[in-house]
Short mmCIF file of C-alpha atoms in Angstrom, two decimals:
data_model
loop_
_atom_site.label_atom_id
_atom_site.label_comp_id
_atom_site.label_asym_id
_atom_site.label_seq_id
_atom_site.Cartn_x
_atom_site.Cartn_y
_atom_site.Cartn_z
CA UNK A 276 0.00 -0.04 -0.10
CA UNK A 277 0.96 3.45 -0.64
CA UNK A 278 1.05 6.43 1.83
CA UNK A 279 1.69 10.29 1.50
CA UNK A 280 2.55 12.47 4.32
CA UNK A 281 2.26 16.01 3.86
CA UNK A 282 4.31 17.58 6.92
CA UNK A 283 2.66 20.93 7.04
CA UNK A 284 -0.93 21.26 7.25
CA UNK A 285 -0.58 25.16 6.92
CA UNK A 286 2.04 27.56 5.47
CA UNK A 287 1.72 31.26 5.89
CA UNK A 288 4.30 33.20 3.59
CA UNK A 289 4.46 36.98 2.54
CA UNK A 290 3.98 37.77 -1.22
CA UNK A 291 6.91 37.72 -3.31
CA UNK A 292 8.77 35.34 -0.77
CA UNK A 293 9.82 31.70 -1.80
CA UNK A 294 7.86 28.88 -0.22
CA UNK A 295 8.41 25.03 -0.26
CA UNK A 296 5.52 22.48 0.36
CA UNK A 297 6.87 19.39 1.80
CA UNK A 298 5.81 15.76 0.67
CA UNK A 299 7.23 12.26 1.54
CA UNK A 300 5.48 9.24 0.60
CA UNK A 301 5.89 5.64 1.23
CA UNK A 302 5.63 2.35 -1.25
CA UNK A 303 7.05 -0.61 -1.65
CA UNK A 304 6.34 -0.52 -5.53
CA UNK A 305 7.56 2.31 -7.84
CA UNK A 306 4.82 5.04 -8.31
CA UNK A 307 4.03 8.01 -10.14
CA UNK A 308 3.83 11.51 -8.21
CA UNK A 309 1.52 14.38 -8.41
CA UNK A 310 0.42 17.85 -7.06
CA UNK A 311 -3.08 19.15 -7.17
CA UNK A 312 -4.13 22.67 -6.41
CA UNK A 313 -7.63 23.09 -4.96
CA UNK A 314 -8.88 26.89 -4.97
CA UNK A 315 -11.88 27.50 -2.31
CA UNK A 316 -15.16 25.92 -3.42
CA UNK A 317 -13.74 24.24 -6.31
CA UNK A 318 -12.35 20.92 -7.68
CA UNK A 319 -8.80 19.88 -7.64
CA UNK A 320 -6.72 20.96 -10.69
CA UNK A 321 -3.30 19.04 -11.68
CA UNK A 322 -0.39 21.38 -11.09
CA UNK A 323 2.25 18.93 -12.18
CA UNK A 324 3.43 15.25 -12.37
CA UNK A 325 6.56 12.97 -12.33
CA UNK A 326 6.13 9.90 -14.40
CA UNK A 327 9.68 9.38 -15.25
CA UNK A 328 12.79 11.11 -16.69
CA UNK A 329 13.97 14.21 -15.07
CA UNK A 330 13.64 14.41 -11.74
CA UNK A 331 12.81 18.27 -11.73
CA UNK A 332 9.32 18.90 -13.29
CA UNK A 333 7.58 22.43 -13.53
CA UNK A 334 4.41 23.70 -13.99
CA UNK A 335 3.23 26.81 -16.25
CA UNK A 336 2.84 29.12 -13.25
CA UNK A 337 6.34 28.81 -11.87
CA UNK A 338 5.98 25.73 -9.54
CA UNK A 339 8.54 23.29 -9.62
CA UNK A 340 8.64 19.80 -7.54
CA UNK A 341 11.81 17.75 -7.38
CA UNK A 342 11.52 13.82 -7.32
CA UNK A 343 14.13 12.23 -4.80
CA UNK A 344 13.97 8.70 -4.78
CA UNK A 345 16.57 8.26 -1.96
CA UNK A 346 14.57 10.55 0.34
CA UNK A 347 11.12 9.32 -1.06
CA UNK A 348 10.05 13.10 -1.40
CA UNK A 349 8.34 15.24 -3.61
CA UNK A 350 8.51 18.72 -2.38
CA UNK A 351 6.95 21.59 -4.16
CA UNK A 352 8.75 24.85 -4.66
CA UNK A 353 7.77 28.65 -5.91
CA UNK A 354 10.68 31.22 -5.90
CA UNK A 355 8.22 34.15 -5.30
CA UNK A 356 4.44 33.46 -4.54
CA UNK A 357 1.25 35.86 -5.37
CA UNK A 358 -1.73 36.18 -3.73
CA UNK A 359 -3.38 34.14 -6.08
CA UNK A 360 -1.35 31.11 -4.94
CA UNK A 361 -3.59 31.06 -1.95
CA UNK A 362 -4.86 27.48 -2.06
CA UNK A 363 -4.89 24.26 -0.55
CA UNK A 364 -1.98 21.70 -2.04
CA UNK A 365 -2.48 18.28 -2.31
CA UNK A 366 0.51 15.90 -2.80
CA UNK A 367 -0.85 12.55 -4.56
CA UNK A 368 0.96 9.11 -5.76
CA UNK A 369 -0.39 6.52 -8.03
CA UNK A 370 0.76 2.91 -8.35
CA UNK A 371 1.09 2.06 -12.12
CA UNK A 372 -2.39 0.18 -13.16
CA UNK A 373 -4.31 0.86 -9.98
CA UNK A 374 -6.22 3.78 -11.39
CA UNK A 375 -6.39 5.14 -7.90
CA UNK A 376 -4.63 8.39 -6.44
CA UNK A 377 -3.68 8.01 -2.74
CA UNK A 378 -3.55 11.57 -1.50
CA UNK A 379 -1.69 13.62 1.49
CA UNK A 380 -3.68 15.53 3.98
CA UNK A 381 -2.99 18.50 1.97
CA UNK A 382 -1.31 22.00 2.81
CA UNK A 383 -3.27 25.22 3.19
CA UNK A 384 -0.92 28.06 1.37
CA UNK A 385 -1.80 31.70 2.86
CA UNK A 386 0.06 34.26 1.05
CA UNK A 387 0.07 37.62 3.02
CA UNK A 388 0.23 40.96 1.21
CA UNK B 230 -14.80 21.89 -24.02
CA UNK B 231 -17.05 21.82 -21.11
CA UNK B 232 -15.60 20.35 -18.27
CA UNK B 233 -16.51 17.88 -15.70
CA UNK B 234 -20.15 18.44 -14.28
CA UNK B 235 -21.57 17.19 -11.01
CA UNK B 236 -25.15 17.31 -9.94
CA UNK B 237 -26.77 18.25 -7.65
CA UNK B 238 -24.12 20.86 -6.17
CA UNK B 239 -25.46 20.81 -2.76
CA UNK B 240 -27.78 18.17 -0.97
CA UNK B 241 -28.91 17.82 2.55
CA UNK B 242 -30.29 14.62 3.80
CA UNK B 243 -31.28 13.05 6.99
CA UNK B 244 -29.83 10.11 8.36
CA UNK B 245 -31.06 6.62 7.04
CA UNK B 246 -32.03 8.17 3.86
CA UNK B 247 -30.21 7.39 0.36
CA UNK B 248 -28.77 9.52 -2.09
CA UNK B 249 -27.61 9.54 -5.75
CA UNK B 250 -24.97 11.76 -7.26
CA UNK B 251 -24.19 12.24 -11.03
CA UNK B 252 -20.96 13.06 -12.84
CA UNK B 253 -20.75 13.83 -16.35
CA UNK B 254 -17.57 13.53 -17.92
CA UNK B 255 -15.41 15.68 -20.25
CA UNK B 256 -16.79 14.39 -23.76
CA UNK B 257 -14.46 11.47 -25.26
CA UNK B 258 -13.41 10.63 -21.55
CA UNK B 259 -14.29 7.24 -20.73
CA UNK B 260 -12.71 6.72 -17.18
CA UNK B 261 -14.45 8.23 -14.12
CA UNK B 262 -13.21 7.95 -10.86
CA UNK B 263 -15.15 9.04 -7.58
CA UNK B 264 -13.13 10.56 -4.26
CA UNK B 265 -14.55 11.54 -0.97
CA UNK B 266 -13.03 14.59 0.71
CA UNK B 267 -13.79 15.32 4.69
CA UNK B 268 -11.60 17.64 6.89
CA UNK B 269 -10.64 14.59 8.87
CA UNK B 270 -9.79 11.90 6.67
CA UNK B 271 -9.00 14.31 3.63
CA UNK B 272 -9.32 12.59 -0.20
CA UNK B 273 -10.31 9.01 -0.23
CA UNK B 274 -10.61 7.08 -3.31
CA UNK B 275 -13.98 5.46 -3.39
CA UNK B 276 -13.98 3.71 -6.94
CA UNK B 277 -13.01 3.98 -10.79
CA UNK B 278 -14.91 2.74 -13.69
CA UNK B 279 -13.87 2.49 -17.40
CA UNK B 280 -16.43 1.45 -20.05
CA UNK B 281 -19.16 0.46 -17.54
CA UNK B 282 -16.58 -1.84 -15.75
CA UNK B 283 -15.52 -1.00 -12.07
CA UNK B 284 -11.69 -1.44 -11.95
CA UNK B 285 -10.85 -0.50 -8.70
CA UNK B 286 -12.72 0.07 -5.49
CA UNK B 287 -11.72 1.91 -2.32
CA UNK B 288 -12.00 0.70 1.46
CA UNK B 289 -15.62 1.84 1.91
CA UNK B 290 -18.55 -0.09 3.10
CA UNK B 291 -20.99 -1.74 0.72
CA UNK B 292 -23.43 1.30 1.30
CA UNK B 293 -21.31 3.12 -1.31
CA UNK B 294 -22.03 2.08 -4.74
CA UNK B 295 -21.51 3.25 -8.43
CA UNK B 296 -21.86 2.43 -11.83
CA UNK B 297 -21.17 4.11 -15.11
CA UNK B 298 -23.64 4.06 -18.45
CA UNK B 299 -22.56 3.46 -22.01
CA UNK B 300 -22.19 7.16 -22.37
CA UNK B 301 -19.85 7.24 -19.72
CA UNK B 302 -21.50 9.39 -17.30
CA UNK B 303 -21.18 7.69 -13.81
CA UNK B 304 -23.51 7.69 -10.39
CA UNK B 305 -22.79 6.91 -7.06
CA UNK B 306 -25.17 5.90 -4.50
CA UNK B 307 -24.82 6.11 -0.71
CA UNK B 308 -27.72 4.13 1.28
CA UNK B 309 -28.47 4.31 4.54
CA UNK B 310 -26.97 7.47 5.11
CA UNK B 311 -24.90 8.13 8.42
CA UNK B 312 -23.66 11.69 9.81
CA UNK B 313 -19.82 10.74 8.86
CA UNK B 314 -20.86 10.32 5.22
CA UNK B 315 -21.25 14.27 5.24
CA UNK B 316 -18.61 15.31 3.04
CA UNK B 317 -17.54 17.00 -0.60
CA UNK B 318 -18.00 13.97 -3.25
CA UNK B 319 -15.55 14.45 -6.14
CA UNK B 320 -15.55 12.91 -9.57
CA UNK B 321 -12.77 13.10 -11.96
CA UNK B 322 -12.45 11.96 -15.79
CA UNK B 323 -9.52 10.87 -18.05
CA UNK B 324 -9.47 9.37 -21.38
CA UNK B 325 -8.38 5.64 -20.32
CA UNK B 326 -7.52 6.31 -16.54
CA UNK B 327 -3.78 5.73 -17.15
CA UNK B 328 -1.22 7.60 -15.09
CA UNK B 329 0.28 9.31 -18.33
CA UNK B 330 -3.07 10.85 -18.60
CA UNK B 331 -4.31 14.15 -16.63
CA UNK B 332 -7.35 13.48 -14.44
CA UNK B 333 -9.95 16.28 -14.38
CA UNK B 334 -11.95 16.88 -11.35
CA UNK B 335 -15.35 18.52 -11.14
CA UNK B 336 -16.39 21.02 -8.69
CA UNK B 337 -18.04 18.48 -6.32
CA UNK B 338 -21.34 17.60 -4.69
CA UNK B 339 -21.36 18.82 -1.21
CA UNK B 340 -23.52 16.59 1.04
CA UNK B 341 -24.71 17.33 4.40
CA UNK B 342 -26.26 14.52 6.53
CA UNK B 343 -28.41 15.69 9.31
#
């Protein structure tokens, strides 16, 4: 079975400051890794994913995440946050062929003007 | 292209009743997944359907069931509602459900059980 741990439930950060949202996973088999974002009263949107290849993946809005197999981590980073980044962020894993995402408990990012 | 739609958006039921939630996937998508989101348990996988067949099921009691129709629309049913079933129910669709594809989530149905 897979599990995902998001170490911080809430992260406040000032606008234009950098941020890192931490995610660790546990799995006995290879998994694919995802970050989703949920804005208030909306569903989830895929931010980025790691399937294979380069361990650094980027999203179109400036977020990036690095897959670290030895530390079983997939931390999400952004060098400079905006007010519009205020949302809840979920890390997820999927075992190939399971058709099932296993999510972490989420991290609420609050960007302070 | 229209996104994933879920109906109804809000629902209030009482304990013991049953409820049916509907999900219409993006046109052309044949895989539909359902998730329950609660403050305490977070997002938990309920089941996944592809071409009217359930391919995977999460760890939920038999009161939770689902089905998919030939047009890929999906419904989930919860019988004998309990207070703990109050949650946001999300469905997601993708072309075939494989990991390489992006899953698109609907806005959810918020269920309150009194």
